[in-house]
mmCIF file of C-alpha atoms in Angstrom:
data_model
loop_
_atom_site.group_PDB
_atom_site.id
_atom_site.type_symbol
_atom_site.label_atom_id
_atom_site.label_comp_id
_atom_site.label_asym_id
_atom_site.label_seq_id
_atom_site.Cartn_x
_atom_site.Cartn_y
_atom_site.Cartn_z
ATOM 1 C CA MET A 53 -11.257 -40.749 29.614
ATOM 2 C CA ARG A 54 -8.672 -43.486 30.034
ATOM 3 C CA SER A 55 -9.298 -44.782 26.504
ATOM 4 C CA VAL A 56 -8.810 -41.270 25.131
ATOM 5 C CA ASP A 57 -5.588 -40.896 27.114
ATOM 6 C CA ARG A 58 -4.321 -44.234 25.782
ATOM 7 C CA ARG A 59 -5.051 -43.178 22.184
ATOM 8 C CA VAL A 60 -3.240 -39.872 22.705
ATOM 9 C CA ASP A 61 -0.241 -41.612 24.288
ATOM 10 C CA ARG A 62 -0.108 -44.166 21.472
ATOM 11 C CA ALA A 63 -0.280 -41.439 18.806
ATOM 12 C CA LEU A 64 2.511 -39.478 20.472
ATOM 13 C CA HIS A 65 4.740 -42.523 20.681
ATOM 14 C CA GLU A 66 4.085 -43.476 17.051
ATOM 15 C CA ARG A 67 5.216 -40.099 15.739
ATOM 16 C CA PRO A 68 8.832 -39.014 15.528
ATOM 17 C CA PRO A 69 9.853 -36.187 17.873
ATOM 18 C CA VAL A 70 9.264 -32.736 16.428
ATOM 19 C CA LYS A 71 12.502 -30.974 15.490
ATOM 20 C CA ARG A 72 12.487 -27.184 15.454
ATOM 21 C CA THR A 73 15.780 -27.131 13.563
ATOM 22 C CA GLN A 74 17.178 -29.662 11.154
ATOM 23 C CA ASP A 75 20.361 -30.585 9.354
ATOM 24 C CA LEU A 76 19.731 -30.448 5.597
ATOM 25 C CA ARG A 77 22.348 -33.039 4.631
ATOM 26 C CA GLY A 78 20.707 -35.797 2.629
ATOM 27 C CA LYS A 79 17.270 -34.166 2.802
ATOM 28 C CA VAL A 80 15.080 -34.323 -0.310
ATOM 29 C CA VAL A 81 14.092 -30.809 -1.398
ATOM 30 C CA VAL A 82 11.705 -30.115 -4.301
ATOM 31 C CA ILE A 83 11.911 -26.648 -5.892
ATOM 32 C CA THR A 84 9.552 -25.439 -8.602
ATOM 33 C CA GLY A 85 10.705 -22.618 -10.850
ATOM 34 C CA ALA A 86 14.262 -23.861 -10.298
ATOM 35 C CA SER A 87 15.771 -22.865 -13.648
ATOM 36 C CA SER A 88 16.383 -19.177 -12.909
ATOM 37 C CA GLY A 89 16.186 -16.395 -10.351
ATOM 38 C CA LEU A 90 15.296 -17.305 -6.784
ATOM 39 C CA GLY A 91 14.654 -20.972 -7.597
ATOM 40 C CA ARG A 92 18.119 -21.361 -9.081
ATOM 41 C CA ALA A 93 19.744 -19.548 -6.144
ATOM 42 C CA ALA A 94 17.801 -21.629 -3.619
ATOM 43 C CA ALA A 95 18.784 -24.876 -5.354
ATOM 44 C CA LEU A 96 22.464 -23.967 -5.044
ATOM 45 C CA GLU A 97 22.058 -22.919 -1.411
ATOM 46 C CA PHE A 98 20.367 -26.225 -0.519
ATOM 47 C CA ALA A 99 23.055 -28.105 -2.458
ATOM 48 C CA ARG A 100 25.784 -26.372 -0.421
ATOM 49 C CA ARG A 101 24.054 -27.767 2.675
ATOM 50 C CA GLY A 102 24.290 -31.288 1.205
ATOM 51 C CA SER A 103 20.639 -31.684 0.196
ATOM 52 C CA LYS A 104 19.255 -33.790 -2.624
ATOM 53 C CA VAL A 105 17.494 -31.177 -4.757
ATOM 54 C CA VAL A 106 14.719 -32.044 -7.198
ATOM 55 C CA LEU A 107 14.623 -29.328 -9.843
ATOM 56 C CA ALA A 108 11.372 -28.498 -11.621
ATOM 57 C CA ALA A 109 10.716 -25.973 -14.397
ATOM 58 C CA ARG A 110 9.762 -26.055 -18.064
ATOM 59 C CA ARG A 111 13.216 -25.861 -19.726
ATOM 60 C CA GLU A 112 15.147 -29.102 -19.335
ATOM 61 C CA ASP A 113 18.463 -27.699 -20.619
ATOM 62 C CA ASP A 114 18.428 -24.927 -18.020
ATOM 63 C CA LEU A 115 17.596 -27.431 -15.289
ATOM 64 C CA GLU A 116 20.510 -29.638 -16.351
ATOM 65 C CA GLU A 117 22.858 -26.686 -15.972
ATOM 66 C CA VAL A 118 21.505 -25.966 -12.481
ATOM 67 C CA ALA A 119 21.874 -29.666 -11.608
ATOM 68 C CA ARG A 120 25.521 -29.574 -12.672
ATOM 69 C CA LEU A 121 26.157 -26.523 -10.492
ATOM 70 C CA CYS A 122 24.392 -28.191 -7.557
ATOM 71 C CA ARG A 123 26.584 -31.274 -7.818
ATOM 72 C CA GLU A 124 29.679 -29.098 -7.961
ATOM 73 C CA ALA A 125 28.432 -27.332 -4.820
ATOM 74 C CA GLY A 126 28.299 -30.606 -2.890
ATOM 75 C CA GLY A 127 24.691 -31.732 -3.267
ATOM 76 C CA ASP A 128 22.855 -34.195 -5.477
ATOM 77 C CA ALA A 129 20.294 -33.169 -8.097
ATOM 78 C CA LEU A 130 17.435 -34.709 -10.051
ATOM 79 C CA VAL A 131 15.950 -32.908 -13.064
ATOM 80 C CA VAL A 132 12.189 -33.227 -13.607
ATOM 81 C CA PRO A 133 10.851 -30.915 -16.364
ATOM 82 C CA THR A 134 7.464 -29.756 -15.089
ATOM 83 C CA ASP A 135 4.764 -27.291 -16.076
ATOM 84 C CA VAL A 136 3.086 -26.444 -12.762
ATOM 85 C CA THR A 137 -0.204 -25.590 -14.511
ATOM 86 C CA ASP A 138 -0.558 -29.351 -15.187
ATOM 87 C CA GLU A 139 -1.658 -31.124 -12.000
ATOM 88 C CA GLN A 140 -0.680 -34.560 -13.273
ATOM 89 C CA ALA A 141 2.801 -33.270 -14.048
ATOM 90 C CA VAL A 142 3.103 -31.924 -10.498
ATOM 91 C CA ARG A 143 1.980 -35.275 -9.076
ATOM 92 C CA ALA A 144 4.597 -36.971 -11.243
ATOM 93 C CA LEU A 145 7.172 -34.537 -9.835
ATOM 94 C CA ALA A 146 6.333 -35.736 -6.320
ATOM 95 C CA GLU A 147 6.672 -39.374 -7.401
ATOM 96 C CA HIS A 148 10.098 -38.690 -8.908
ATOM 97 C CA ALA A 149 11.175 -37.025 -5.680
ATOM 98 C CA LEU A 150 9.994 -39.991 -3.635
ATOM 99 C CA SER A 151 12.098 -42.312 -5.797
ATOM 100 C CA LEU A 152 15.277 -40.866 -4.258
ATOM 101 C CA THR A 153 14.847 -41.917 -0.608
ATOM 102 C CA GLY A 154 11.165 -42.726 -0.208
ATOM 103 C CA ARG A 155 10.407 -39.374 1.423
ATOM 104 C CA ILE A 156 10.191 -35.652 0.733
ATOM 105 C CA ASP A 157 11.522 -33.332 3.412
ATOM 106 C CA VAL A 158 11.013 -29.868 1.908
ATOM 107 C CA TRP A 159 8.793 -28.611 -0.910
ATOM 108 C CA VAL A 160 9.224 -25.066 -2.254
ATOM 109 C CA ASN A 161 6.331 -23.551 -4.225
ATOM 110 C CA ASN A 162 8.368 -20.954 -6.099
ATOM 111 C CA ALA A 163 7.269 -21.051 -9.759
ATOM 112 C CA GLY A 164 5.745 -17.737 -10.783
ATOM 113 C CA VAL A 165 5.102 -15.409 -13.712
ATOM 114 C CA THR A 166 3.745 -11.900 -14.069
ATOM 115 C CA ALA A 167 1.989 -9.537 -16.457
ATOM 116 C CA PHE A 168 2.763 -5.813 -16.514
ATOM 117 C CA GLY A 169 -0.285 -3.684 -17.241
ATOM 118 C CA ARG A 170 -3.407 -2.326 -15.631
ATOM 119 C CA LEU A 171 -6.283 -4.713 -14.996
ATOM 120 C CA ASP A 172 -8.623 -2.847 -17.344
ATOM 121 C CA GLU A 173 -6.254 -2.903 -20.335
ATOM 122 C CA GLY A 174 -5.623 -5.609 -22.920
ATOM 123 C CA SER A 175 -6.769 -9.202 -23.002
ATOM 124 C CA PHE A 176 -7.797 -10.816 -19.723
ATOM 125 C CA ASP A 177 -6.113 -14.054 -20.836
ATOM 126 C CA VAL A 178 -2.733 -12.912 -19.529
ATOM 127 C CA HIS A 179 -4.165 -12.335 -16.047
ATOM 128 C CA ARG A 180 -5.864 -15.725 -16.087
ATOM 129 C CA ARG A 181 -2.563 -17.366 -16.958
ATOM 130 C CA VAL A 182 -0.753 -15.639 -14.091
ATOM 131 C CA ILE A 183 -3.343 -17.025 -11.672
ATOM 132 C CA GLU A 184 -3.128 -20.505 -13.217
ATOM 133 C CA THR A 185 0.657 -20.589 -12.825
ATOM 134 C CA ASN A 186 1.166 -18.843 -9.506
ATOM 135 C CA VAL A 187 -1.923 -19.965 -7.574
ATOM 136 C CA PHE A 188 -3.021 -23.240 -9.142
ATOM 137 C CA GLY A 189 0.627 -24.317 -9.413
ATOM 138 C CA ALA A 190 1.108 -23.794 -5.672
ATOM 139 C CA MET A 191 -2.175 -25.548 -4.877
ATOM 140 C CA TYR A 192 -1.206 -28.505 -7.059
ATOM 141 C CA GLY A 193 2.133 -28.654 -5.254
ATOM 142 C CA ALA A 194 0.425 -28.671 -1.864
ATOM 143 C CA ARG A 195 -2.033 -31.370 -2.977
ATOM 144 C CA ALA A 196 0.850 -33.527 -4.203
ATOM 145 C CA VAL A 197 3.111 -33.245 -1.168
ATOM 146 C CA LEU A 198 0.766 -33.000 1.830
ATOM 147 C CA PRO A 199 -0.243 -36.692 1.757
ATOM 148 C CA VAL A 200 3.478 -37.508 1.816
ATOM 149 C CA PHE A 201 4.078 -35.189 4.769
ATOM 150 C CA GLU A 202 1.088 -36.660 6.607
ATOM 151 C CA ARG A 203 2.416 -40.205 6.166
ATOM 152 C CA GLN A 204 5.778 -39.058 7.488
ATOM 153 C CA HIS A 205 4.284 -36.800 10.175
ATOM 154 C CA ALA A 206 7.015 -34.394 9.090
ATOM 155 C CA GLY A 207 7.882 -31.961 6.325
ATOM 156 C CA VAL A 208 8.311 -28.285 5.474
ATOM 157 C CA LEU A 209 6.229 -26.556 2.809
ATOM 158 C CA ILE A 210 7.583 -23.142 1.778
ATOM 159 C CA ASP A 211 5.212 -20.932 -0.212
ATOM 160 C CA VAL A 212 6.905 -18.008 -1.944
ATOM 161 C CA SER A 213 4.586 -15.036 -1.739
ATOM 162 C CA SER A 214 5.809 -11.414 -1.860
ATOM 163 C CA VAL A 215 5.595 -8.082 -0.116
ATOM 164 C CA LEU A 216 2.983 -7.548 -2.836
ATOM 165 C CA GLY A 217 1.004 -10.239 -1.062
ATOM 166 C CA ARG A 218 0.475 -7.683 1.700
ATOM 167 C CA VAL A 219 0.262 -4.344 -0.172
ATOM 168 C CA GLY A 220 -1.075 -3.706 -3.682
ATOM 169 C CA GLN A 221 0.557 -2.247 -6.780
ATOM 170 C CA PRO A 222 -1.393 -0.976 -9.821
ATOM 171 C CA TYR A 223 0.674 -2.305 -12.735
ATOM 172 C CA VAL A 224 0.918 -6.020 -11.840
ATOM 173 C CA PRO A 225 -2.655 -6.679 -10.666
ATOM 174 C CA SER A 226 -2.860 -10.409 -11.299
ATOM 175 C CA TYR A 227 0.559 -10.937 -9.711
ATOM 176 C CA VAL A 228 -0.631 -9.078 -6.596
ATOM 177 C CA VAL A 229 -3.830 -11.138 -6.484
ATOM 178 C CA SER A 230 -1.805 -14.354 -6.829
ATOM 179 C CA LYS A 231 0.576 -13.435 -4.018
ATOM 180 C CA PHE A 232 -2.307 -12.562 -1.690
ATOM 181 C CA ALA A 233 -3.821 -15.941 -2.627
ATOM 182 C CA ILE A 234 -0.607 -17.785 -1.801
ATOM 183 C CA ARG A 235 -0.673 -16.259 1.678
ATOM 184 C CA GLY A 236 -4.251 -17.497 1.963
ATOM 185 C CA LEU A 237 -3.140 -20.955 0.864
ATOM 186 C CA SER A 238 -0.501 -21.026 3.597
ATOM 187 C CA GLU A 239 -2.993 -19.870 6.212
ATOM 188 C CA THR A 240 -5.612 -22.468 5.342
ATOM 189 C CA LEU A 241 -3.030 -25.260 5.290
ATOM 190 C CA ARG A 242 -1.799 -24.277 8.747
ATOM 191 C CA THR A 243 -5.297 -24.729 10.122
ATOM 192 C CA ALA A 244 -5.714 -28.051 8.293
ATOM 193 C CA LEU A 245 -2.434 -29.275 9.787
ATOM 194 C CA ALA A 246 -2.898 -27.839 13.278
ATOM 195 C CA ASP A 247 -2.784 -31.344 14.798
ATOM 196 C CA GLU A 248 0.470 -32.197 12.962
ATOM 197 C CA PRO A 249 3.261 -30.486 14.933
ATOM 198 C CA GLY A 250 5.945 -32.015 12.721
ATOM 199 C CA ILE A 251 4.587 -30.411 9.531
ATOM 200 C CA HIS A 252 5.364 -26.754 8.930
ATOM 201 C CA VAL A 253 3.905 -24.334 6.383
ATOM 202 C CA CYS A 254 6.089 -21.269 5.898
ATOM 203 C CA THR A 255 5.439 -18.159 3.819
ATOM 204 C CA LEU A 256 8.346 -16.196 2.352
ATOM 205 C CA LEU A 257 7.580 -12.546 1.546
ATOM 206 C CA PRO A 258 10.498 -11.010 -0.363
ATOM 207 C CA TYR A 259 10.729 -7.486 -1.665
ATOM 208 C CA ALA A 260 11.973 -7.014 -5.258
ATOM 209 C CA PHE A 261 15.209 -8.777 -6.162
ATOM 210 C CA ASP A 262 17.475 -8.890 -9.193
ATOM 211 C CA SER A 263 16.138 -11.492 -11.627
ATOM 212 C CA ALA A 264 14.871 -11.813 -15.195
ATOM 213 C CA HIS A 265 11.324 -11.437 -13.850
ATOM 214 C CA PHE A 266 11.185 -7.867 -15.149
ATOM 215 C CA GLU A 267 12.377 -8.879 -18.616
ATOM 216 C CA SER A 268 10.422 -12.078 -19.185
ATOM 217 C CA GLY A 269 6.966 -11.077 -17.904
ATOM 218 C CA ALA A 270 4.055 -10.350 -20.210
ATOM 219 C CA ASN A 271 4.070 -6.664 -21.122
ATOM 220 C CA ARG A 272 0.900 -4.681 -21.858
ATOM 221 C CA VAL A 273 2.431 -1.290 -20.987
ATOM 222 C CA GLY A 274 4.863 -1.011 -23.898
ATOM 223 C CA LEU A 275 7.696 0.245 -21.663
ATOM 224 C CA ASP A 276 10.595 -1.496 -19.934
ATOM 225 C CA PRO A 277 9.785 -2.580 -16.330
ATOM 226 C CA HIS A 278 12.423 -2.208 -13.623
ATOM 227 C CA ALA A 279 12.510 -3.238 -9.977
ATOM 228 C CA MET A 280 11.702 -0.592 -7.410
ATOM 229 C CA PRO A 281 14.654 0.078 -5.085
ATOM 230 C CA PRO A 282 16.126 -1.251 -2.930
ATOM 231 C CA MET A 283 16.815 -4.219 -5.219
ATOM 232 C CA GLN A 284 18.089 -7.328 -3.419
ATOM 233 C CA SER A 285 20.196 -10.178 -4.737
ATOM 234 C CA PRO A 286 18.510 -13.555 -5.322
ATOM 235 C CA GLU A 287 21.278 -15.130 -3.247
ATOM 236 C CA LYS A 288 20.227 -13.101 -0.198
ATOM 237 C CA VAL A 289 16.586 -14.112 -0.606
ATOM 238 C CA ALA A 290 17.627 -17.736 -1.169
ATOM 239 C CA ARG A 291 19.528 -17.784 2.130
ATOM 240 C CA ALA A 292 16.402 -16.558 3.884
ATOM 241 C CA LEU A 293 14.323 -19.227 2.148
ATOM 242 C CA VAL A 294 16.703 -22.003 3.191
ATOM 243 C CA SER A 295 16.666 -20.692 6.756
ATOM 244 C CA LEU A 296 12.958 -21.569 6.844
ATOM 245 C CA ALA A 297 13.801 -25.182 6.050
ATOM 246 C CA VAL A 298 16.383 -25.216 8.842
ATOM 247 C CA ARG A 299 14.202 -23.382 11.372
ATOM 248 C CA PRO A 300 10.569 -23.223 10.213
ATOM 249 C CA ARG A 301 8.601 -20.050 10.931
ATOM 250 C CA ARG A 302 5.122 -19.012 9.886
ATOM 251 C CA GLN A 303 6.340 -16.171 7.685
ATOM 252 C CA LEU A 304 9.496 -14.246 6.910
ATOM 253 C CA HIS A 305 9.906 -10.857 5.234
ATOM 254 C CA VAL A 306 13.061 -10.242 3.199
ATOM 255 C CA PRO A 307 14.462 -7.796 4.072
ATOM 256 C CA ARG A 308 13.004 -7.875 7.556
ATOM 257 C CA TYR A 309 12.413 -4.119 7.606
ATOM 258 C CA ALA A 310 9.847 -4.541 4.811
ATOM 259 C CA ALA A 311 7.451 -5.383 7.636
ATOM 260 C CA LEU A 312 7.744 -1.747 8.756
ATOM 261 C CA GLY A 313 6.342 -0.555 5.431
ATOM 262 C CA ILE A 314 3.449 -2.963 5.786
ATOM 263 C CA ALA A 315 2.794 -1.687 9.308
ATOM 264 C CA LEU A 316 2.861 1.887 7.999
ATOM 265 C CA HIS A 317 0.266 0.916 5.374
ATOM 266 C CA ALA A 318 -1.955 -0.474 8.130
ATOM 267 C CA LEU A 319 -1.691 2.817 10.027
ATOM 268 C CA MET A 320 -2.084 5.188 7.042
ATOM 269 C CA PRO A 321 -3.513 3.166 4.162
ATOM 270 C CA GLU A 322 -4.665 6.004 1.926
ATOM 271 C CA THR A 323 -1.407 7.942 2.269
ATOM 272 C CA VAL A 324 0.750 4.885 1.545
ATOM 273 C CA GLU A 325 -1.404 3.789 -1.391
ATOM 274 C CA ARG A 326 -1.150 7.224 -2.963
ATOM 275 C CA ALA A 327 2.614 7.207 -2.448
ATOM 276 C CA ILE A 328 2.860 3.778 -4.090
ATOM 277 C CA LEU A 329 0.872 4.978 -7.104
ATOM 278 C CA HIS A 330 3.095 7.991 -7.689
ATOM 279 C CA LEU A 331 6.360 6.188 -7.008
ATOM 280 C CA VAL A 332 5.505 3.266 -9.269
ATOM 281 C CA ARG A 333 4.329 5.580 -12.022
ATOM 282 C CA GLU A 334 7.640 7.436 -11.925
ATOM 283 C CA TRP A 335 10.209 4.694 -11.276
ATOM 284 C CA HIS A 336 8.773 1.295 -12.240
ATOM 285 C CA PHE A 337 9.100 1.838 -15.998
ATOM 286 C CA GLY A 338 11.868 3.282 -18.140
ATOM 287 C CA HIS A 339 11.538 5.094 -21.440
ATOM 288 C CA GLU A 340 12.500 2.321 -23.856
ATOM 289 C CA ARG A 341 9.721 1.032 -26.065
ATOM 290 C CA GLN A 342 8.953 -2.653 -25.586
ATOM 291 C CA PRO A 343 6.775 -4.946 -27.679
ATOM 292 C CA ARG A 344 3.454 -5.866 -26.137
ATOM 293 C CA THR A 345 3.978 -9.572 -25.626
ATOM 294 C CA ARG A 346 2.762 -12.535 -23.562
ATOM 295 C CA GLY A 347 6.315 -13.024 -22.285
ATOM 296 C CA ASN A 348 6.937 -16.382 -20.643
ATOM 297 C CA LEU A 349 3.316 -17.031 -19.663
ATOM 298 C CA TYR A 350 2.664 -19.872 -22.090
ATOM 299 C CA GLU A 351 6.145 -20.887 -23.175
ATOM 300 C CA ALA A 352 9.517 -20.931 -21.484
ATOM 301 C CA PRO A 353 11.605 -17.883 -22.440
ATOM 302 C CA ASP A 354 13.993 -18.116 -25.369
ATOM 303 C CA GLN A 355 16.887 -16.684 -23.398
ATOM 304 C CA LYS A 356 18.989 -19.015 -21.312
ATOM 305 C CA GLY A 357 18.028 -19.258 -17.669
ATOM 306 C CA ALA A 358 20.091 -17.177 -15.261
ATOM 307 C CA MET A 359 20.109 -16.184 -11.628
ATOM 308 C CA HIS A 360 20.300 -12.449 -12.297
ATOM 309 C CA GLY A 361 18.502 -10.118 -14.665
ATOM 310 C CA HIS A 362 19.852 -7.290 -16.808
ATOM 311 C CA ARG A 363 17.713 -4.363 -15.668
ATOM 312 C CA PRO A 364 18.935 -2.500 -12.589
ATOM 313 C CA ALA A 365 16.642 -0.287 -10.580
ATOM 314 C CA ARG A 366 16.324 3.147 -12.199
ATOM 315 C CA THR A 367 17.414 4.956 -9.043
ATOM 316 C CA SER A 368 18.739 4.286 -5.560
ATOM 317 C CA LEU A 369 16.558 4.165 -2.469
ATOM 318 C CA PRO A 370 17.853 7.568 -1.240
ATOM 319 C CA GLY A 371 17.249 8.987 -4.720
ATOM 320 C CA MET A 372 13.700 7.697 -4.809
ATOM 321 C CA LEU A 373 12.933 8.992 -1.326
ATOM 322 C CA ALA A 374 14.361 12.406 -2.212
ATOM 323 C CA TRP A 375 12.178 12.511 -5.320
ATOM 324 C CA ALA A 376 9.127 11.505 -3.260
ATOM 325 C CA ALA A 377 9.764 14.243 -0.706
ATOM 326 C CA GLY A 378 10.006 16.894 -3.405
ATOM 327 C CA HIS A 379 7.073 15.515 -5.373
ATOM 328 C CA PHE A 380 4.647 15.486 -2.472
ATOM 329 C CA ALA A 381 5.849 18.845 -1.182
ATOM 330 C CA LYS A 382 5.081 20.300 -4.602
ATOM 331 C CA GLN A 383 1.627 18.761 -4.541
ATOM 332 C CA LEU A 384 0.876 20.364 -1.189
ATOM 333 C CA VAL A 385 1.754 23.774 -2.643
ATOM 334 C CA SER A 386 0.176 23.292 -6.090
ATOM 335 C CA PRO A 387 -3.221 21.528 -6.173
ATOM 336 C CA SER A 388 -3.052 21.370 -9.982
ATOM 337 C CA ALA A 389 -0.106 18.974 -9.693
ATOM 338 C CA ARG A 390 -2.479 16.400 -8.199
ATOM 339 C CA ARG A 391 -4.227 16.025 -11.517
ATOM 340 C CA ALA A 392 -1.206 14.397 -13.173
ATOM 341 C CA SER A 393 -1.809 11.292 -15.257
ATOM 342 C CA LEU A 394 -2.340 8.087 -13.296
ATOM 343 C CA ARG A 395 -0.531 6.057 -15.955
ATOM 344 C CA PRO A 396 3.168 5.805 -16.873
ATOM 345 C CA HIS A 397 4.152 8.004 -19.801
ATOM 346 C CA ALA A 398 3.286 6.230 -23.039
ATOM 347 C CA ALA A 399 6.152 5.065 -25.228
ATOM 348 C CA THR A 400 6.643 7.102 -28.365
#
């Protein structure tokens, strides 16, 4: 017993004290998907805190613009063009990050793509690519950074999942599967690192926010996708993400009240799932014809990277709830209304 006690004491003395909060000044932060949307907003938020941000995405010119903005905001920035579906490229990203100070303090698995369309329609290749980018990319990131964290006995890994990693949605099936998988990745890493109190694995679960995600995704529906209200700003979600680096927590919903919807689904799953189907069918797509494309799945988008998108939600949250109340009241009165199409209206 004494030898065991000595080994435990020695291990505790060899490791730095665990900090539950940390100052981000000078910390090395790697962000994948940093050229637009949440990744871009998070990079600027970390830079305002004085961090050294390592920016990864496919388009170098967009990353250079983000790097310039980060330096103007008070941080330092390193651009590393990276396709997260390439494991060697992700390992090289980690090596570039280590070249700054010899350590990595925070790694954000944010890169993600989507495909709009039902699972049983169109080529399966688009769904495979979503999984390769969102899931394999996050796994490659974890494989690259965890050995660094273990050498340091410290580090914060932030996996960006989604509210759709807790509740399904019929028109982005592979995206939903990927976000559930990212939650699973976080959970399994927490168990693997249970004896490393200085290493934290955090899962961010945002609801829809204003980004080009709805414009650049692969489209098999032929209509224009829009966020479901209430649409958040990427800056708000970025502040929540950075708060996990300052004070690590297992998971964080943004907005926090999204957890209430998830709890409601647990209590009344069939009712909530039916509501989701009808609401998404009515409000997720507009009436403008769109080409059926592979979007940004295989190549970076032609348009310049930006923090915000150009498609607002089609209604407000009160408007959507009022529609839902009337819609389901009508269905209770008229059984024939229940036989409405389960697909969004086809573009003509």
